[in-house]
């Protein structure tokens, strides 16, 4: 069967190969065989390939951290699924291949919905849900500030916050995203430019902003921290800029802002992923959480696909392993 495999850690264009690998064995007790249909390319995939991700597989290794597929065969004792069910590929099961065998215990049949959108449901929606619940006791009417609002996490957070009665302050870097994210439900969408915090203070009307979420790092961190209320918490979950987190010292000293970090596979967070998935997958299936897709590629076009991700836009592999 076909797969995209990491031969050594390094730049994806140099170290990835489109290869034929053996078919997986029949599923053993408690396992299922899945035919992969769609698998996204995430920035954490590229970090893993470069060897800069906290998870480092033994090499050579198939790549790909999430996706969606169809159950093709059941091992003995698996009674909560049936052949033909669509399921999420378990995180870090290396999904850029046509078929794989995985444990069935945490899998569940997906509701009807756009399979390409569901392929992106494994990381970003549960991350957003857990960011909203793990650090601050939020009350209906509270504001949550975030950057990277156009990202998968950012769009998921807007939708989830609305279901919880929360309001969102969303910082973006391109003007054309403002009306788009307002239409998606963002309560306040602002360009991250000088003067943005003045608009936060005016529109927010002094409302409580106890939580800020930072997926960019660098100078963008300071904007989110600056939007927080006294004793607010800034949570850093990604570093799209590749730069160190920057916070105005007066926010640390005067407002006593606290900075923390989040990773989906922290030992205290990982056991909560399954519940977060069950809460957020229906929002993806219904279209309440939707991420614009720039393009899809076959596995063989992995170099073009990775290059597209680097230029910007959400890209998926159309794997077709269930056909």
Short mmCIF file of C-alpha atoms in Angstrom, two decimals:
data_model
loop_
_atom_site.label_atom_id
_atom_site.label_comp_id
_atom_site.label_asym_id
_atom_site.label_seq_id
_atom_site.Cartn_x
_atom_site.Cartn_y
_atom_site.Cartn_z
CA UNK A 1 0.00 0.00 0.00
CA UNK A 2 1.04 3.62 -0.47
CA UNK A 3 2.39 5.85 2.30
CA UNK A 4 4.44 8.98 2.91
CA UNK A 5 7.34 8.09 5.17
CA UNK A 6 10.01 9.99 7.10
CA UNK A 7 13.44 8.58 6.30
CA UNK A 8 15.39 10.97 8.59
CA UNK A 9 14.53 14.09 10.55
CA UNK A 10 14.97 17.24 8.50
CA UNK A 11 13.26 19.47 5.97
CA UNK A 12 10.12 17.70 4.67
CA UNK A 13 11.01 18.12 0.99
CA UNK A 14 14.34 16.40 1.66
CA UNK A 15 13.41 13.59 4.04
CA UNK A 16 9.89 12.48 3.03
CA UNK A 17 9.37 9.71 0.50
CA UNK A 18 6.28 8.30 -1.22
CA UNK A 19 6.76 4.56 -0.77
CA UNK A 20 5.09 1.17 -0.90
CA UNK A 21 4.89 -0.45 2.52
CA UNK A 22 3.44 -3.81 3.59
CA UNK A 23 -0.27 -4.11 4.29
CA UNK A 24 -1.07 -4.16 8.02
CA UNK A 25 -1.90 -7.52 9.59
CA UNK A 26 -5.53 -8.46 10.30
CA UNK A 27 -6.83 -6.73 13.44
CA UNK A 28 -6.27 -8.65 16.64
CA UNK A 29 -8.68 -8.72 19.58
CA UNK A 30 -9.76 -5.19 20.48
CA UNK A 31 -8.42 -3.70 17.24
CA UNK A 32 -9.86 -2.41 13.97
CA UNK A 33 -8.53 -2.02 10.44
CA UNK A 34 -9.17 1.48 9.09
CA UNK A 35 -9.02 2.66 5.50
CA UNK A 36 -7.76 6.24 5.62
CA UNK A 37 -9.79 8.62 3.47
CA UNK A 38 -8.53 12.12 4.32
CA UNK A 39 -5.58 13.33 6.39
CA UNK A 40 -4.60 16.97 6.95
CA UNK A 41 -1.15 18.48 6.95
CA UNK A 42 -0.66 20.44 10.17
CA UNK A 43 2.23 22.58 11.30
CA UNK A 44 2.87 20.03 14.04
CA UNK A 45 3.30 17.42 11.29
CA UNK A 46 6.08 19.52 9.80
CA UNK A 47 7.64 20.03 13.23
CA UNK A 48 7.57 16.27 13.83
CA UNK A 49 9.24 15.64 10.47
CA UNK A 50 11.93 18.19 11.34
CA UNK A 51 12.53 16.48 14.69
CA UNK A 52 11.37 19.58 16.59
CA UNK A 53 8.17 18.10 18.06
CA UNK A 54 7.93 16.59 21.57
CA UNK A 55 7.00 13.24 19.97
CA UNK A 56 9.85 11.64 18.01
CA UNK A 57 9.02 8.31 16.35
CA UNK A 58 11.61 5.69 15.54
CA UNK A 59 12.69 6.02 11.93
CA UNK A 60 11.79 5.25 9.25
CA UNK A 61 8.21 6.15 10.15
CA UNK A 62 5.01 7.03 8.35
CA UNK A 63 4.03 10.66 9.06
CA UNK A 64 0.66 12.29 9.78
CA UNK A 65 -0.94 13.12 13.13
CA UNK A 66 -4.69 12.94 12.43
CA UNK A 67 -7.32 12.04 9.86
CA UNK A 68 -10.57 10.24 9.17
CA UNK A 69 -11.22 6.78 7.77
CA UNK A 70 -13.68 3.94 7.42
CA UNK A 71 -13.69 0.72 9.45
CA UNK A 72 -12.81 -2.14 7.11
CA UNK A 73 -12.47 -5.04 9.57
CA UNK A 74 -13.06 -5.73 13.26
CA UNK A 75 -11.01 -7.76 15.68
CA UNK A 76 -12.74 -10.02 18.15
CA UNK A 77 -14.48 -8.32 21.04
CA UNK A 78 -15.12 -5.03 19.24
CA UNK A 79 -18.86 -4.50 19.58
CA UNK A 80 -19.28 -0.71 19.67
CA UNK A 81 -18.31 -0.28 16.00
CA UNK A 82 -19.34 -1.91 12.74
CA UNK A 83 -17.77 -2.25 9.33
CA UNK A 84 -18.45 0.90 7.35
CA UNK A 85 -18.42 3.28 10.32
CA UNK A 86 -16.33 6.40 9.88
CA UNK A 87 -13.94 7.12 12.74
CA UNK A 88 -11.17 9.55 13.60
CA UNK A 89 -7.65 8.23 13.24
CA UNK A 90 -6.20 8.19 16.79
CA UNK A 91 -3.70 10.99 17.36
CA UNK A 92 -0.13 10.24 16.37
CA UNK A 93 -1.03 6.95 14.68
CA UNK A 94 0.73 8.18 11.51
CA UNK A 95 -2.12 8.61 9.08
CA UNK A 96 -0.40 9.39 5.78
CA UNK A 97 -0.99 5.86 4.48
CA UNK A 98 -3.84 3.94 2.99
CA UNK A 99 -4.64 1.55 5.83
CA UNK A 100 -3.68 0.98 9.46
CA UNK A 101 -4.67 -1.14 12.46
CA UNK A 102 -5.36 0.66 15.74
CA UNK A 103 -6.90 -0.11 19.15
CA UNK A 104 -10.67 0.29 19.09
CA UNK A 105 -11.31 1.26 22.72
CA UNK A 106 -11.40 5.05 22.26
CA UNK A 107 -12.91 5.10 18.79
CA UNK A 108 -16.53 6.04 18.15
CA UNK A 109 -18.68 6.18 15.04
CA UNK A 110 -18.79 9.68 13.61
CA UNK A 111 -22.07 11.42 12.80
CA UNK A 112 -22.91 12.31 9.22
CA UNK A 113 -20.95 15.29 8.01
CA UNK A 114 -18.27 16.57 5.66
CA UNK A 115 -15.50 14.00 5.97
CA UNK A 116 -12.82 16.51 5.05
CA UNK A 117 -13.91 18.74 7.93
CA UNK A 118 -14.11 15.74 10.25
CA UNK A 119 -10.57 14.77 9.25
CA UNK A 120 -9.45 17.95 11.02
CA UNK A 121 -11.44 17.28 14.19
CA UNK A 122 -8.83 15.33 16.12
CA UNK A 123 -6.50 18.11 17.26
CA UNK A 124 -7.84 21.65 16.93
CA UNK A 125 -11.43 21.39 18.31
CA UNK A 126 -10.46 19.43 21.45
CA UNK A 127 -7.52 21.78 21.95
CA UNK A 128 -9.88 24.76 21.86
CA UNK A 129 -12.36 23.09 24.20
CA UNK A 130 -9.67 22.19 26.73
CA UNK A 131 -8.06 25.63 26.56
CA UNK A 132 -11.42 27.06 27.61
CA UNK A 133 -11.88 24.68 30.52
CA UNK A 134 -8.52 23.83 32.05
CA UNK A 135 -7.09 27.13 33.28
CA UNK A 136 -9.78 29.60 34.33
CA UNK A 137 -13.26 29.21 35.82
CA UNK A 138 -15.06 31.10 33.05
CA UNK A 139 -18.57 32.46 33.55
CA UNK A 140 -21.19 33.23 30.86
CA UNK A 141 -20.54 36.75 29.61
CA UNK A 142 -16.77 36.58 30.18
CA UNK A 143 -14.47 37.59 27.34
CA UNK A 144 -11.68 35.37 26.03
CA UNK A 145 -8.90 36.99 23.98
CA UNK A 146 -6.97 35.07 21.34
CA UNK A 147 -4.58 35.53 18.45
CA UNK A 148 -4.30 33.15 15.50
CA UNK A 149 -8.07 33.53 15.36
CA UNK A 150 -8.16 32.30 11.74
CA UNK A 151 -6.45 29.04 12.62
CA UNK A 152 -8.21 25.75 13.21
CA UNK A 153 -7.96 26.26 16.96
CA UNK A 154 -9.11 29.87 16.66
CA UNK A 155 -12.19 29.08 14.58
CA UNK A 156 -13.05 26.15 16.84
CA UNK A 157 -12.72 28.35 19.90
CA UNK A 158 -15.12 30.95 18.49
CA UNK A 159 -17.80 28.29 17.96
CA UNK A 160 -17.28 26.52 21.28
CA UNK A 161 -17.22 29.78 23.22
CA UNK A 162 -20.60 30.74 21.80
CA UNK A 163 -22.11 27.45 23.01
CA UNK A 164 -20.84 28.30 26.51
CA UNK A 165 -22.11 31.87 26.57
CA UNK A 166 -18.60 33.35 26.29
CA UNK A 167 -17.54 36.29 24.15
CA UNK A 168 -14.34 36.37 22.11
CA UNK A 169 -11.77 39.02 21.25
CA UNK A 170 -10.00 37.82 18.11
CA UNK A 171 -6.74 39.27 16.80
CA UNK A 172 -5.79 38.64 13.18
CA UNK A 173 -3.01 39.84 10.88
CA UNK A 174 -4.92 40.34 7.61
CA UNK A 175 -7.75 42.84 7.11
CA UNK A 176 -9.81 40.55 4.88
CA UNK A 177 -10.21 38.12 7.79
CA UNK A 178 -12.13 40.62 9.93
CA UNK A 179 -15.56 40.31 8.22
CA UNK A 180 -15.02 36.58 7.67
CA UNK A 181 -14.48 35.86 11.37
CA UNK A 182 -17.26 38.23 12.39
CA UNK A 183 -19.58 36.17 10.18
CA UNK A 184 -18.23 33.03 11.87
CA UNK A 185 -19.33 34.37 15.26
CA UNK A 186 -16.37 36.34 16.57
CA UNK A 187 -17.72 39.06 18.86
CA UNK A 188 -14.80 41.43 18.36
CA UNK A 189 -12.32 40.90 15.52
CA UNK A 190 -9.36 43.26 15.30
CA UNK A 191 -6.15 43.64 13.36
CA UNK A 192 -3.16 43.16 15.65
CA UNK A 193 -1.80 46.67 15.07
CA UNK A 194 -1.02 49.69 17.20
CA UNK A 195 -4.18 50.95 18.86
CA UNK A 196 -5.94 47.57 18.89
CA UNK A 197 -5.98 47.45 22.68
CA UNK A 198 -7.70 50.83 22.82
CA UNK A 199 -10.56 49.34 20.81
CA UNK A 200 -10.69 46.36 23.17
CA UNK A 201 -11.15 48.66 26.14
CA UNK A 202 -13.87 50.69 24.42
CA UNK A 203 -15.91 47.82 22.96
CA UNK A 204 -15.39 45.51 25.92
CA UNK A 205 -16.81 48.17 28.20
CA UNK A 206 -14.64 47.07 31.08
CA UNK A 207 -15.95 43.50 30.95
CA UNK A 208 -13.99 40.66 32.49
CA UNK A 209 -11.23 39.20 30.28
CA UNK A 210 -9.72 36.49 32.48
CA UNK A 211 -8.23 34.26 29.76
CA UNK A 212 -5.95 34.90 26.79
CA UNK A 213 -4.83 32.26 24.31
CA UNK A 214 -1.62 32.61 22.34
CA UNK A 215 -0.85 30.49 19.29
CA UNK A 216 1.68 32.87 17.71
CA UNK A 217 4.22 33.92 20.40
CA UNK A 218 6.67 36.74 19.73
CA UNK A 219 5.25 40.26 19.89
CA UNK A 220 1.73 38.92 19.33
CA UNK A 221 1.79 37.54 22.88
CA UNK A 222 1.98 41.05 24.27
CA UNK A 223 -1.24 42.07 22.53
CA UNK A 224 -3.22 39.21 24.05
CA UNK A 225 -1.68 39.75 27.49
CA UNK A 226 -2.50 43.45 27.21
CA UNK A 227 -6.19 42.64 26.65
CA UNK A 228 -6.44 40.71 29.92
CA UNK A 229 -8.03 41.88 33.12
CA UNK A 230 -6.18 41.99 36.41
CA UNK A 231 -4.95 38.52 37.45
CA UNK A 232 -5.68 37.21 33.94
CA UNK A 233 -4.04 34.08 32.59
CA UNK A 234 -2.20 33.89 29.26
CA UNK A 235 -1.95 30.34 27.88
CA UNK A 236 0.61 29.66 25.15
CA UNK A 237 -0.28 26.63 23.02
CA UNK A 238 1.73 27.19 19.82
CA UNK A 239 4.44 29.44 18.40
CA UNK A 240 3.64 30.17 14.76
CA UNK A 241 6.14 33.05 14.76
CA UNK A 242 8.96 30.84 16.02
CA UNK A 243 9.90 33.63 18.42
CA UNK A 244 10.05 33.80 22.22
CA UNK A 245 6.93 34.93 24.06
CA UNK A 246 6.98 38.67 24.75
CA UNK A 247 4.88 40.30 27.49
CA UNK A 248 4.88 43.92 28.63
CA UNK A 249 6.46 43.87 32.13
CA UNK A 250 3.75 46.26 33.32
CA UNK A 251 1.14 43.58 32.60
CA UNK A 252 3.11 41.16 34.78
CA UNK A 253 3.77 43.70 37.51
CA UNK A 254 0.69 45.90 37.51
CA UNK A 255 -2.03 43.47 36.40
CA UNK A 256 -0.26 40.38 37.78
CA UNK A 257 -0.89 38.43 34.57
CA UNK A 258 0.20 34.79 34.72
CA UNK A 259 1.63 32.88 31.73
CA UNK A 260 1.19 29.12 31.33
CA UNK A 261 1.74 26.52 28.62
CA UNK A 262 -0.52 23.89 27.04
CA UNK A 263 0.21 20.74 25.03
CA UNK A 264 -2.51 18.28 24.10
CA UNK A 265 -0.34 15.34 25.13
CA UNK A 266 0.65 16.56 28.56
CA UNK A 267 0.02 13.68 30.95
CA UNK A 268 -2.71 15.60 32.79
CA UNK A 269 -4.46 16.63 29.56
CA UNK A 270 -4.27 13.51 27.38
CA UNK A 271 -6.88 11.51 29.37
CA UNK A 272 -9.40 14.31 28.75
CA UNK A 273 -9.13 14.25 24.94
CA UNK A 274 -11.79 11.58 24.41
CA UNK A 275 -14.48 13.54 26.26
CA UNK A 276 -13.46 16.73 24.47
CA UNK A 277 -13.76 14.96 21.11
CA UNK A 278 -17.25 13.72 21.88
CA UNK A 279 -18.25 17.27 22.82
CA UNK A 280 -16.76 18.94 19.74
CA UNK A 281 -17.22 16.44 16.89
CA UNK A 282 -20.97 17.23 16.65
CA UNK A 283 -20.06 20.89 16.14
CA UNK A 284 -17.79 19.92 13.26
CA UNK A 285 -20.38 17.58 11.75
CA UNK A 286 -23.08 20.27 11.93
CA UNK A 287 -20.85 22.90 10.31
CA UNK A 288 -20.69 25.11 13.41
CA UNK A 289 -16.94 24.54 13.35
CA UNK A 290 -15.66 24.90 9.81
CA UNK A 291 -12.15 25.50 8.50
CA UNK A 292 -11.74 26.71 4.88
CA UNK A 293 -9.78 24.15 2.84
CA UNK A 294 -7.34 25.58 0.33
CA UNK A 295 -6.59 22.36 -1.57
CA UNK A 296 -6.37 18.57 -1.45
CA UNK A 297 -3.56 16.46 -2.87
CA UNK A 298 -2.86 12.76 -3.41
CA UNK A 299 -0.12 11.23 -1.29
CA UNK A 300 2.20 11.12 -4.30
CA UNK A 301 2.10 14.93 -4.49
CA UNK A 302 3.42 15.38 -0.96
CA UNK A 303 6.10 17.90 -1.98
CA UNK A 304 3.53 20.16 -3.64
CA UNK A 305 1.21 19.72 -0.65
CA UNK A 306 3.87 20.68 1.90
CA UNK A 307 4.92 23.65 -0.21
CA UNK A 308 1.28 24.80 -0.28
CA UNK A 309 1.09 24.60 3.52
CA UNK A 310 4.21 26.71 3.78
CA UNK A 311 2.64 29.36 1.52
CA UNK A 312 -0.52 29.36 3.65
CA UNK A 313 -3.91 27.68 3.63
CA UNK A 314 -5.32 24.44 4.98
CA UNK A 315 -4.27 21.40 2.94
CA UNK A 316 -5.40 17.78 3.13
CA UNK A 317 -4.30 14.53 1.58
CA UNK A 318 -7.04 12.68 -0.28
CA UNK A 319 -5.78 9.23 0.63
CA UNK A 320 -8.58 7.00 -0.63
CA UNK A 321 -7.45 3.99 1.37
CA UNK A 322 -11.03 2.79 1.88
CA UNK A 323 -11.78 2.57 -1.81
#
